[in-house]
Coordinates of C-alpha atoms in Angstrom, one line a residue:
Chain A
M1203 CA 25.6 -17.6 -19.2
K1204 CA 26.1 -16.6 -15.5
K1205 CA 29.7 -17.7 -15.7
I1206 CA 30.3 -15.6 -18.7
A1207 CA 28.7 -12.6 -16.9
L1208 CA 30.9 -13.1 -13.9
F1209 CA 34.0 -13.4 -16.0
L1210 CA 33.2 -10.3 -17.8
M1211 CA 32.4 -8.4 -14.6
A1212 CA 35.8 -9.4 -13.3
V1213 CA 37.5 -8.2 -16.5
T1214 CA 35.4 -5.0 -16.3
F1215 CA 36.5 -4.4 -12.7
I1216 CA 40.2 -4.9 -13.6
A1217 CA 39.8 -2.6 -16.6
C1218 CA 38.4 0.1 -14.4
N1219 CA 41.1 -0.2 -11.8
K1220 CA 44.1 0.6 -13.9
N1221 CA 45.2 3.6 -15.9
D1222 CA 46.0 3.5 -19.6
D1223 CA 49.6 2.4 -18.8
G1224 CA 48.3 -0.6 -17.0
Q1225 CA 50.6 0.0 -14.0
T1226 CA 49.9 2.5 -11.2
P1227 CA 46.3 3.2 -10.1
L1228 CA 45.5 6.8 -10.6
N1229 CA 43.2 7.1 -7.6
T1230 CA 42.7 5.1 -4.5
L1231 CA 39.5 4.2 -2.6
V1232 CA 39.1 5.9 0.7
D1233 CA 36.5 4.8 3.3
I1234 CA 35.6 6.7 6.4
R1235 CA 34.2 4.7 9.3
F1236 CA 32.6 6.2 12.4
Q1237 CA 33.2 4.3 15.5
H1238 CA 32.1 5.2 19.1
S1239 CA 33.4 4.7 22.5
F1240 CA 32.8 5.6 26.1
D1241 CA 36.4 6.4 27.0
E1242 CA 38.1 3.1 26.5
Q1243 CA 35.0 1.0 26.0
L1244 CA 33.8 0.5 22.4
V1245 CA 30.2 1.3 21.9
D1246 CA 27.7 0.0 19.3
N1247 CA 24.1 -0.8 19.3
T1248 CA 24.7 -4.2 20.8
T1249 CA 26.1 -2.5 23.9
F1250 CA 23.0 -0.2 24.3
N1251 CA 20.5 -0.4 27.1
A1252 CA 22.6 -1.8 29.9
I1253 CA 23.6 0.8 32.5
Q1254 CA 27.3 0.2 32.3
Y1255 CA 29.1 3.6 31.8
N1256 CA 30.2 6.1 34.3
N1257 CA 30.3 9.8 33.4
A1258 CA 32.6 12.4 34.8
F1259 CA 30.0 13.5 37.4
G1260 CA 29.9 9.9 38.7
S1261 CA 26.5 8.9 37.3
E1262 CA 26.1 5.4 36.0
L1263 CA 24.3 5.5 32.7
S1264 CA 23.2 3.6 29.6
L1265 CA 22.7 4.6 26.0
T1266 CA 19.4 3.8 24.2
K1267 CA 19.7 6.0 21.2
L1268 CA 22.5 7.8 19.5
R1269 CA 22.3 9.5 16.1
Y1270 CA 24.0 12.6 14.9
L1271 CA 24.6 14.7 11.8
I1272 CA 28.0 15.0 10.1
T1273 CA 28.3 17.6 7.4
N1274 CA 30.8 19.0 4.8
V1275 CA 33.2 16.1 4.9
T1276 CA 36.2 17.5 3.0
F1277 CA 39.7 16.4 2.0
T1278 CA 42.1 19.2 1.1
N1279 CA 45.3 18.4 -0.6
Q1280 CA 48.6 20.3 -0.1
D1281 CA 47.8 22.6 -3.0
G1282 CA 44.7 23.7 -1.2
I1283 CA 42.3 21.9 -3.5
A1284 CA 39.3 20.8 -1.6
T1285 CA 37.3 17.7 -2.4
K1286 CA 34.0 17.5 -0.6
V1287 CA 32.9 13.9 -0.3
R1288 CA 29.6 14.3 1.6
D1289 CA 27.3 17.3 2.1
Y1290 CA 25.7 15.6 5.1
Q1291 CA 25.3 12.2 6.6
L1292 CA 23.0 11.1 9.4
V1293 CA 25.0 8.6 11.5
D1294 CA 22.5 6.4 13.3
V1295 CA 24.2 4.1 15.8
T1296 CA 20.9 2.8 17.1
Q1297 CA 19.9 1.5 13.6
N1298 CA 23.5 0.9 12.6
T1299 CA 23.1 3.0 9.5
G1300 CA 25.2 5.8 8.1
M1301 CA 28.3 4.5 9.8
F1302 CA 30.4 4.6 6.6
I1303 CA 31.3 7.0 3.9
S1304 CA 32.5 4.6 1.3
G1305 CA 33.9 4.6 -2.1
T1306 CA 35.6 8.0 -2.2
S1307 CA 38.2 8.1 -5.0
L1308 CA 41.2 10.3 -4.4
P1309 CA 44.7 10.5 -5.8
P1310 CA 47.3 9.2 -3.3
G1311 CA 48.9 12.1 -1.3
T1312 CA 48.7 14.1 1.8
Y1313 CA 45.4 15.7 2.9
T1314 CA 43.8 17.5 5.7
L1315 CA 40.4 16.0 6.6
K1316 CA 37.7 18.2 8.1
M1317 CA 34.0 17.8 8.8
R1318 CA 31.4 19.5 10.9
F1319 CA 29.1 18.3 13.6
G1320 CA 25.7 19.6 12.6
F1321 CA 24.8 22.0 9.9
A1322 CA 26.5 25.4 9.8
E1323 CA 24.1 28.3 9.9
P1324 CA 23.7 28.9 6.1
E1325 CA 22.8 25.2 5.5
N1326 CA 20.5 24.8 8.5
N1327 CA 17.2 25.8 7.0
S1328 CA 13.9 24.1 7.9
G1329 CA 12.5 21.5 5.6
I1330 CA 15.0 21.5 2.8
Y1331 CA 16.4 18.0 3.2
P1332 CA 13.7 15.4 2.4
D1333 CA 15.5 12.4 3.9
L1334 CA 16.1 14.2 7.2
N1335 CA 12.5 15.4 7.3
A1336 CA 11.3 11.8 6.9
A1337 CA 13.8 10.8 9.7
S1338 CA 12.1 13.2 12.1
W1339 CA 15.3 15.1 12.4
S1340 CA 13.8 18.5 12.2
V1341 CA 13.8 21.2 14.9
P1342 CA 10.5 23.1 15.2
D1343 CA 10.7 26.7 14.0
M1344 CA 9.8 28.0 17.5
L1345 CA 13.0 26.3 18.7
G1346 CA 15.0 27.9 15.9
G1347 CA 14.2 25.6 13.1
G1348 CA 16.6 23.7 11.0
Y1349 CA 17.8 20.3 12.1
H1350 CA 19.1 18.5 15.2
Y1351 CA 22.8 18.0 15.5
M1352 CA 22.5 15.0 17.8
Q1353 CA 20.1 12.9 19.8
L1354 CA 21.8 11.0 22.6
E1355 CA 19.4 9.3 25.0
G1356 CA 19.5 6.7 27.7
R1357 CA 18.9 6.0 31.4
F1358 CA 20.9 6.8 34.5
I1359 CA 20.9 6.2 38.2
D1360 CA 19.8 9.5 39.7
A1361 CA 20.7 11.1 43.0
G1362 CA 17.9 9.2 44.7
N1363 CA 19.4 5.9 43.4
E1364 CA 16.4 5.4 41.1
T1365 CA 16.6 4.7 37.4
S1366 CA 15.8 7.9 35.5
I1367 CA 16.0 9.0 31.9
Y1368 CA 17.8 11.6 29.9
A1369 CA 17.6 13.1 26.4
Y1370 CA 20.7 15.0 25.5
H1371 CA 19.7 16.7 22.3
T1372 CA 22.0 19.3 20.6
I1373 CA 20.7 21.9 18.2
S1374 CA 21.5 25.4 17.1
A1375 CA 21.3 27.3 20.4
V1376 CA 18.3 29.5 20.6
Q1377 CA 17.4 32.4 22.8
N1378 CA 13.8 33.4 23.5
P1379 CA 12.1 30.2 22.1
G1380 CA 8.9 31.1 20.3
P1381 CA 8.0 33.0 17.2
D1382 CA 10.7 35.7 17.8
N1383 CA 13.6 33.4 18.7
I1384 CA 17.2 34.2 18.1
R1385 CA 19.3 31.3 16.8
E1386 CA 23.0 30.9 17.2
D1387 CA 25.2 28.6 15.3
T1388 CA 26.6 26.0 17.7
S1389 CA 27.7 23.4 15.1
I1390 CA 31.3 22.3 15.7
E1391 CA 34.2 22.0 13.2
I1392 CA 36.0 18.7 13.4
D1393 CA 39.6 19.0 12.3
L1394 CA 41.1 15.5 12.0
G1395 CA 44.5 16.8 11.0
T1396 CA 46.8 15.5 8.2
I1397 CA 46.2 12.2 6.6
N1398 CA 48.6 10.4 4.2
I1399 CA 46.7 8.3 1.6
E1400 CA 48.8 5.6 0.0
N1401 CA 48.1 4.0 -3.3
T1402 CA 46.0 1.3 -1.8
T1403 CA 42.5 1.2 -0.3
T1404 CA 42.5 3.3 2.8
T1405 CA 40.2 3.2 5.8
I1406 CA 40.0 6.1 8.1
K1407 CA 38.4 5.6 11.5
V1408 CA 36.9 8.5 13.2
N1409 CA 36.0 8.0 16.9
M1410 CA 33.3 9.8 18.9
N1411 CA 34.1 9.5 22.6
I1412 CA 30.7 9.9 24.1
S1413 CA 32.1 10.4 27.5
E1414 CA 33.4 13.8 26.4
W1415 CA 29.9 15.1 26.1
F1416 CA 29.6 14.8 29.9
K1417 CA 33.1 15.8 30.9
N1418 CA 35.2 18.5 29.3
P1419 CA 35.3 21.3 30.2
N1420 CA 31.8 21.1 31.8
V1421 CA 31.1 18.2 34.2
W1422 CA 27.6 17.3 33.4
N1423 CA 25.1 16.6 36.1
L1424 CA 22.3 14.5 34.7
N1425 CA 20.2 15.0 37.8
T1426 CA 19.6 18.6 36.8
L1427 CA 20.2 18.6 33.1
N1428 CA 18.4 15.5 31.7
G1429 CA 15.7 16.8 29.4
M1430 CA 14.0 19.8 27.8
L1431 CA 17.5 20.9 26.7
M1432 CA 16.6 22.0 23.2
G1433 CA 15.2 25.3 24.3
N1434 CA 17.7 25.7 27.0
Y1435 CA 20.2 28.2 25.6
A1436 CA 22.7 27.9 28.4
A1437 CA 22.7 24.1 28.2
Q1438 CA 23.3 24.2 24.4
I1439 CA 26.3 26.4 24.9
L1440 CA 27.7 24.0 27.5
M1441 CA 27.1 21.1 25.1
Q1442 CA 28.9 22.9 22.3
E1443 CA 31.9 23.5 24.7
N1444 CA 31.9 19.8 25.6
G1445 CA 31.7 18.8 22.0
Q1446 CA 35.0 20.4 21.0
N1447 CA 37.1 17.2 21.7
V1448 CA 34.5 14.5 21.2
F1449 CA 35.8 13.5 17.8
S1450 CA 39.3 12.3 17.0
L1451 CA 41.2 10.4 14.3
E1452 CA 41.3 6.8 15.5
S1453 CA 43.4 5.3 12.7
V1454 CA 44.4 5.4 9.1
R1455 CA 44.9 2.0 7.6
S1456 CA 46.0 1.0 4.1
V1457 CA 44.9 -2.4 2.8
Q1458 CA 47.2 -4.0 0.3
Chain B
M1261 CA 42.5 -0.1 -25.1
Q1262 CA 41.3 -0.5 -21.6
K1263 CA 38.4 1.8 -22.2
F1264 CA 37.5 -0.3 -25.2
T1265 CA 37.6 -3.5 -23.2
F1266 CA 35.5 -1.9 -20.5
L1267 CA 32.8 -0.8 -23.0
V1268 CA 32.7 -4.2 -24.7
C1269 CA 32.3 -6.0 -21.4
L1270 CA 29.5 -3.6 -20.4
L1271 CA 27.7 -4.3 -23.6
F1272 CA 27.9 -8.1 -23.0
L1273 CA 26.8 -7.7 -19.5
T1274 CA 23.8 -5.7 -20.5
L1275 CA 22.9 -8.3 -23.1
C1276 CA 23.2 -11.1 -20.6
C1277 CA 20.9 -9.3 -18.1
T1278 CA 18.4 -8.3 -20.7
N1279 CA 18.1 -11.9 -22.0
D1280 CA 17.4 -13.2 -18.5
D1281 CA 14.9 -10.5 -17.5
S1282 CA 12.7 -10.5 -20.6
S1283 CA 12.3 -14.2 -21.0
E1284 CA 8.5 -14.1 -20.6
G1285 CA 8.1 -11.2 -23.0
Y1286 CA 5.2 -9.5 -21.2
A1287 CA 5.4 -6.2 -19.4
P1288 CA 2.4 -4.8 -17.6
T1289 CA 1.8 -1.0 -17.7
P1290 CA 4.1 0.9 -15.3
A1291 CA 2.3 3.0 -12.8
S1292 CA 3.1 5.5 -10.1
I1293 CA 1.7 6.8 -6.9
S1294 CA -0.2 10.0 -6.9
I1295 CA 1.9 12.2 -4.6
P1296 CA 0.3 15.0 -2.6
G1297 CA 1.9 18.5 -3.0
V1298 CA 3.1 18.6 0.6
F1299 CA 4.9 15.3 0.2
L1300 CA 6.5 16.4 -3.0
Q1301 CA 7.7 19.5 -1.2
L1302 CA 9.0 17.8 1.9
L1303 CA 9.5 14.1 1.6
P1304 CA 11.8 11.8 -0.4
A1305 CA 10.3 9.8 -3.3
P1306 CA 8.4 6.7 -2.1
E1307 CA 10.3 3.5 -1.8
I1308 CA 9.2 0.9 -4.3
P1309 CA 11.0 -2.4 -4.2
A1310 CA 12.7 -3.3 -7.4
N1311 CA 11.2 -6.8 -7.4
N1312 CA 7.7 -5.4 -7.2
P1313 CA 7.3 -2.3 -9.3
L1314 CA 4.0 -0.6 -9.4
T1315 CA 1.9 -1.5 -12.4
E1316 CA -1.7 -0.5 -13.4
E1317 CA -2.6 -4.2 -13.6
G1318 CA -0.9 -5.1 -10.3
I1319 CA -2.6 -2.3 -8.4
A1320 CA -6.0 -3.2 -9.9
L1321 CA -5.5 -6.8 -8.9
G1322 CA -4.3 -5.8 -5.4
R1323 CA -7.4 -3.6 -5.0
Q1324 CA -9.6 -6.5 -6.0
L1325 CA -7.9 -8.8 -3.6
F1326 CA -8.0 -6.2 -0.8
F1327 CA -11.8 -6.4 -0.9
E1328 CA -11.9 -10.1 -1.6
K1329 CA -13.6 -12.2 1.1
K1330 CA -12.5 -15.4 -0.6
L1331 CA -9.1 -14.9 1.1
S1332 CA -10.7 -16.0 4.3
A1333 CA -11.6 -19.6 5.1
N1334 CA -15.3 -19.1 5.1
N1335 CA -15.5 -16.3 2.5
T1336 CA -16.7 -13.7 5.0
L1337 CA -13.7 -11.5 5.7
A1338 CA -11.6 -9.3 3.4
C1339 CA -8.6 -7.1 4.3
A1340 CA -11.0 -4.2 4.1
G1341 CA -13.1 -5.8 6.8
C1342 CA -10.6 -4.6 9.4
H1343 CA -9.0 -1.8 7.3
K1344 CA -12.0 0.2 6.2
P1345 CA -11.6 3.1 3.8
N1346 CA -14.2 5.2 5.7
E1347 CA -12.4 4.5 9.0
G1348 CA -9.0 5.7 7.9
F1349 CA -8.2 2.2 6.7
S1350 CA -8.4 1.2 10.4
D1351 CA -11.3 -0.3 12.4
Q1352 CA -13.4 1.7 14.9
R1353 CA -13.9 -1.5 17.0
R1354 CA -11.3 -1.8 19.7
Y1355 CA -10.5 -5.3 18.4
S1356 CA -11.4 -6.6 15.0
I1357 CA -13.4 -9.8 14.9
G1358 CA -12.1 -12.7 12.9
I1359 CA -14.1 -15.2 10.9
D1360 CA -14.7 -17.4 13.9
G1361 CA -16.1 -14.6 16.0
I1362 CA -12.9 -14.3 18.0
A1363 CA -11.6 -10.8 18.8
G1364 CA -7.9 -10.0 18.3
F1365 CA -5.8 -8.3 20.9
R1366 CA -4.6 -5.2 19.1
N1367 CA -6.4 -2.4 17.4
S1368 CA -6.3 -2.5 13.6
M1369 CA -3.4 -0.2 12.5
P1370 CA -4.1 2.4 9.8
I1371 CA -2.3 1.4 6.6
V1372 CA -1.9 4.7 4.7
N1373 CA 1.3 6.4 3.5
F1374 CA 3.2 3.1 3.9
A1375 CA 5.2 3.8 0.7
W1376 CA 7.1 6.3 2.9
N1377 CA 7.9 3.8 5.7
T1378 CA 11.6 4.2 5.3
K1379 CA 12.4 1.9 8.2
N1380 CA 10.5 -1.0 6.6
K1381 CA 9.1 -2.3 9.8
F1382 CA 5.4 -2.9 9.7
N1383 CA 2.7 -3.7 12.2
W1384 CA 2.5 -2.5 15.8
D1385 CA 5.2 -4.9 16.8
G1386 CA 7.5 -4.6 13.7
S1387 CA 6.9 -8.2 12.8
A1388 CA 7.0 -7.7 9.0
N1389 CA 10.0 -6.4 7.2
S1390 CA 8.1 -5.4 4.0
L1391 CA 4.6 -4.8 2.8
E1392 CA 4.8 -8.0 0.8
Q1393 CA 5.6 -9.9 4.0
Q1394 CA 3.0 -8.1 6.0
A1395 CA 0.3 -9.1 3.4
L1396 CA 1.0 -12.8 3.9
E1397 CA 0.2 -13.1 7.6
P1398 CA -3.5 -12.1 8.2
V1399 CA -4.7 -14.9 5.7
I1400 CA -3.3 -17.6 7.9
N1401 CA -3.7 -15.9 11.3
E1402 CA -6.1 -18.2 13.3
I1403 CA -7.9 -15.2 14.8
E1404 CA -8.3 -13.3 11.6
M1405 CA -8.9 -15.1 8.2
H1406 CA -8.0 -18.5 9.5
N1407 CA -7.2 -19.9 6.1
T1408 CA -4.3 -21.6 4.5
W1409 CA -2.3 -20.3 1.6
P1410 CA -2.7 -23.5 -0.5
N1411 CA -6.4 -23.2 -0.1
V1412 CA -6.4 -19.5 -1.1
V1413 CA -4.3 -20.2 -4.1
E1414 CA -6.6 -23.0 -5.2
T1415 CA -9.7 -20.9 -4.7
L1416 CA -8.3 -18.0 -6.7
Q1417 CA -6.8 -20.3 -9.4
T1418 CA -10.2 -22.0 -10.0
D1419 CA -12.0 -18.6 -10.1
A1420 CA -13.1 -17.5 -13.6
N1421 CA -11.4 -14.1 -13.5
Y1422 CA -8.4 -14.2 -11.2
P1423 CA -6.1 -16.2 -13.4
I1424 CA -6.7 -13.6 -16.2
A1425 CA -6.0 -10.8 -13.7
F1426 CA -2.8 -12.4 -12.5
G1427 CA -1.8 -12.9 -16.1
E1428 CA -2.2 -9.2 -16.8
A1429 CA -0.4 -8.2 -13.6
F1430 CA 2.5 -10.7 -13.6
G1431 CA 2.6 -12.2 -17.1
T1432 CA 1.5 -15.6 -15.8
T1433 CA -1.8 -17.1 -14.9
T1434 CA -0.2 -19.3 -12.3
I1435 CA -1.3 -17.9 -8.9
S1436 CA 1.0 -18.1 -5.9
K1437 CA 0.9 -16.6 -2.4
E1438 CA 3.9 -14.4 -3.3
R1439 CA 2.0 -12.9 -6.2
V1440 CA -1.1 -12.3 -4.1
A1441 CA 1.1 -10.6 -1.6
K1442 CA 2.8 -8.5 -4.2
A1443 CA -0.5 -7.3 -5.7
L1444 CA -1.8 -6.4 -2.3
A1445 CA 1.4 -4.6 -1.5
Q1446 CA 1.1 -2.6 -4.7
F1447 CA -2.4 -1.5 -3.9
I1448 CA -1.6 -0.6 -0.3
R1449 CA 1.4 1.5 -1.5
T1450 CA -1.1 3.6 -3.4
L1451 CA -3.1 4.4 -0.3
V1452 CA -2.0 8.0 0.3
S1453 CA -3.4 10.6 2.6
G1454 CA -2.1 14.1 2.1
D1455 CA -5.1 16.4 1.7
S1456 CA -5.9 17.5 5.3
K1457 CA -6.6 21.1 6.3
F1458 CA -3.1 21.2 7.8
D1459 CA -1.6 20.1 4.4
K1460 CA -3.5 22.9 2.8
Y1461 CA -2.1 25.3 5.5
V1462 CA 1.4 24.2 4.7
L1463 CA 0.8 24.8 1.1
G1464 CA -0.6 28.3 1.8
E1465 CA -4.1 27.3 0.8
A1466 CA -5.8 27.4 4.2
T1467 CA -5.6 29.2 7.5
L1468 CA -5.5 27.6 10.9
T1469 CA -8.0 28.8 13.5
P1470 CA -6.4 30.5 16.6
L1471 CA -7.1 27.3 18.6
E1472 CA -5.5 25.1 16.0
A1473 CA -2.5 27.4 15.8
E1474 CA -2.1 27.3 19.5
G1475 CA -2.4 23.5 19.4
L1476 CA 0.4 23.3 17.0
A1477 CA 2.5 25.4 19.3
V1478 CA 1.7 23.1 22.2
F1479 CA 2.6 20.1 20.0
L1480 CA 6.0 21.5 19.1
D1481 CA 6.9 23.0 22.5
E1482 CA 9.4 20.8 24.2
D1483 CA 8.2 22.2 27.6
R1484 CA 4.5 21.5 26.9
G1485 CA 3.3 18.8 24.5
D1486 CA 6.7 17.7 23.2
C1487 CA 4.9 15.5 20.7
F1488 CA 7.1 16.1 17.6
H1489 CA 10.0 13.8 18.3
C1490 CA 7.8 10.7 17.8
H1491 CA 4.9 12.1 15.7
G1492 CA 6.5 14.4 13.1
S1493 CA 6.2 18.1 12.5
P1494 CA 5.2 20.4 9.7
T1495 CA 8.3 19.3 7.9
N1496 CA 7.6 15.6 8.4
P1497 CA 4.1 15.3 7.1
L1498 CA 4.0 11.6 7.8
W1499 CA 3.3 12.6 11.4
T1500 CA 5.2 9.5 12.6
D1501 CA 8.8 8.7 13.0
N1502 CA 8.0 5.1 12.0
D1503 CA 9.9 4.0 15.1
F1504 CA 9.1 2.0 18.2
H1505 CA 8.6 3.5 21.7
N1506 CA 7.3 2.7 25.1
N1507 CA 5.0 5.6 25.7
G1508 CA 4.4 5.0 29.4
L1509 CA 1.1 3.1 29.2
D1510 CA 1.8 0.3 31.6
E1511 CA 4.1 -0.6 34.5
D1512 CA 3.9 -4.2 33.5
F1513 CA 3.3 -5.5 30.0
L1514 CA 0.6 -8.0 29.0
D1515 CA 1.7 -7.4 25.4
L1516 CA 5.5 -7.2 24.8
G1517 CA 5.1 -5.6 21.3
L1518 CA 8.4 -5.3 19.5
G1519 CA 10.1 -7.3 22.3
D1520 CA 7.8 -10.2 21.5
I1521 CA 9.3 -10.4 18.0
T1522 CA 13.0 -9.7 18.9
G1523 CA 13.1 -11.4 22.3
D1524 CA 15.1 -8.4 23.6
P1525 CA 14.0 -7.4 27.1
A1526 CA 15.1 -3.8 26.3
Q1527 CA 12.3 -3.8 23.7
F1528 CA 9.5 -5.1 25.8
G1529 CA 6.5 -2.9 25.6
L1530 CA 7.6 -0.9 22.6
F1531 CA 5.1 -0.3 19.8
K1532 CA 5.3 1.5 16.5
S1533 CA 4.3 5.2 16.5
P1534 CA 1.2 5.5 14.5
S1535 CA 0.7 8.4 12.2
L1536 CA -1.5 11.2 13.6
R1537 CA -3.2 11.6 10.3
N1538 CA -6.9 10.9 10.2
L1539 CA -7.5 10.7 14.0
A1540 CA -11.0 11.9 13.3
F1541 CA -11.7 8.5 11.7
T1542 CA -9.4 6.0 13.5
A1543 CA -10.6 5.9 17.1
P1544 CA -10.0 4.1 19.4
Y1545 CA -6.3 4.8 20.0
M1546 CA -3.1 3.0 21.1
H1547 CA -2.0 -0.4 20.0
D1548 CA -4.7 -2.0 22.1
G1549 CA -7.4 0.6 21.5
R1550 CA -7.6 1.4 25.2
F1551 CA -8.5 5.0 24.7
A1552 CA -11.9 5.6 23.1
T1553 CA -11.4 9.4 22.6
L1554 CA -8.6 11.8 21.7
D1555 CA -9.3 13.5 25.1
E1556 CA -8.3 10.3 26.8
V1557 CA -5.1 10.1 24.7
I1558 CA -4.2 13.7 25.7
N1559 CA -4.9 13.1 29.3
H1560 CA -2.6 10.1 29.2
Y1561 CA 0.4 12.2 28.0
S1562 CA -0.6 15.0 30.4
E1563 CA -1.1 13.1 33.6
G1564 CA -1.2 9.4 33.0
L1565 CA 2.4 8.3 32.2
V1566 CA 3.8 5.5 34.2
F1567 CA 7.4 4.4 34.5
S1568 CA 8.7 1.0 33.5
Q1569 CA 12.2 -0.3 32.7
T1570 CA 11.8 0.3 29.0
I1571 CA 10.1 3.7 29.2
D1572 CA 11.3 5.9 26.3
P1573 CA 13.7 8.7 27.4
L1574 CA 11.5 11.0 25.3
M1575 CA 8.8 10.6 27.9
K1576 CA 10.8 13.2 29.8
T1577 CA 8.1 14.1 32.3
V1578 CA 7.3 10.6 33.4
A1579 CA 8.4 11.4 36.9
Q1580 CA 5.7 14.0 37.1
G1581 CA 3.2 11.7 35.4
G1582 CA 3.2 13.7 32.2
V1583 CA 3.5 17.1 30.6
Q1584 CA 0.7 18.6 32.8
L1585 CA -1.2 20.5 30.2
T1586 CA -3.9 23.0 31.1
V1587 CA -7.5 22.5 30.0
E1588 CA -7.0 25.2 27.3
E1589 CA -3.8 23.6 26.0
K1590 CA -5.5 20.2 25.8
A1591 CA -8.4 21.7 23.8
A1592 CA -5.9 23.5 21.5
L1593 CA -3.9 20.3 21.0
K1594 CA -7.0 18.3 20.1
A1595 CA -8.1 20.9 17.6
F1596 CA -4.7 20.9 15.9
M1597 CA -4.5 17.1 15.7
L1598 CA -7.9 16.9 14.2
S1599 CA -6.7 19.3 11.5
L1600 CA -4.5 16.5 10.3
S1601 CA -7.5 14.4 9.2
D1602 CA -8.1 14.0 5.5
P1603 CA -11.7 13.5 4.5
T1604 CA -10.8 12.7 0.9
L1605 CA -9.3 9.4 2.0
A1606 CA -12.7 7.8 2.5
T1607 CA -14.2 9.1 -0.8
N1608 CA -11.2 8.5 -3.1
P1609 CA -12.8 6.4 -5.9
A1610 CA -9.5 4.5 -6.4
Y1611 CA -9.8 3.1 -2.9
Q1612 CA -13.3 1.7 -3.1
N1613 CA -14.5 -1.8 -3.5
P1614 CA -14.3 -2.8 -7.2
N1615 CA -15.9 -6.2 -6.8

């Protein structure tokens, strides 16, 4: 019975994969993979915890946690027709979850690919995303509410040559934290440019260069800016500026 | 033509699957968890494993087993002996005492709202990957029930009532340790706490006192309590992140916690964040119950943090020994945290001993 089921599953799969002419697939599968680096060094959760990276300031550091929110992942074809493939996705490098957006079905062609780091202002409302609530991803209302953009944490060797800790959390920048705070949208548009999708399964790799958070244009001194950054408006603006070139298109590969 | 082929194949596949699944021809009554209003508003649906759906008969059997002393080698200790309904399903003794009079080395962890443990890591040290797995261990733990599973299965199988109850729950009177664990897991998933004063406040049905409201502000203020990253917030009514942290208790570790399970030195001294619900009933606190009172807990985070190699970066003020709260802030924080206690948990008739 199992063999029959397997055979029929195979036939079903083949039947799904071709159009009525039995020749050219109408759509192709597109996967987006998020990968991470510290400049040239690839990063994943197996490389966490060891103090092995050097930031632009010259501090040696480690990563112990990295998770961030990607929103509005959208392909737009040359006719200007947009296909949003994900409203939001929590990429959790620490837990190795949310690293893929799989199974998108698109007609072959040329597209622009855009996404956003964090929720844009109209979508960044407190408590409305149950899965993010359960993931403790919320920002308290007194700090502007809504949701975190990123939690990047680790250790570094401080100016006194001691091991110290940092928590580089990005949120919507907020002035006057408290009940009368004023929030400012500091989410970041990620424009990955033009992508050509062939008629075979395509994998798009998007890279986050973590080093950029500490480098460009603001060289980050962890000795002075290592925690309590959520309510620090000036720090959030610096982070947003440094985040402009963090993401890049690593590769587009078609699999025959 | 292709669509037709597809539909025919789907039909055959469905028939194949249906034949396999319904071979025993018995189906217990589907059941669901009673979900509090604040959870409905803010949390995803509870996660129920496909291979152990909730059923009325399974929950009833799990409840019976939870209070069943025959699970222990000398018939003196049930799960409820260390997870008492009137103590927040925890144990107010620092260490629970097993059947041989030997104390454990960790405080009994409260076991409510586990249906929303999205990370599927249970126990202080994350040693179980599911509730079904978690339910297996205490029975054979030498300090706790000190029994063997073959002995438990034989005891239950020769009981006059249990084979019938297993038949009703699982469609077979043959008892196995896996079915015992499944029934226990079903019952534990129904242990829900979501009716505290603060829950009512979130729903607009209660008002916080000025002291409680100030305590909430301290809790959420990154420059003061900074508690919310690990212990939830008004939008995460679990009041835990279900994750593991080193919260600055010790410079050297007698108990490696998560690191003892994984062997990873980077995880030495990490323990699961407990929920802050029901603190009024779950003293003492911390994985080893070292703090008898909430005041001691607050003092720890205020002035008692110590650095170690695996200290969590969220312990941002460890270099200063803690967040340095004033006496007034400590009192407010305590008042707020006590507002998360749910007195209905102890009196819910569905959670009492049915035996």
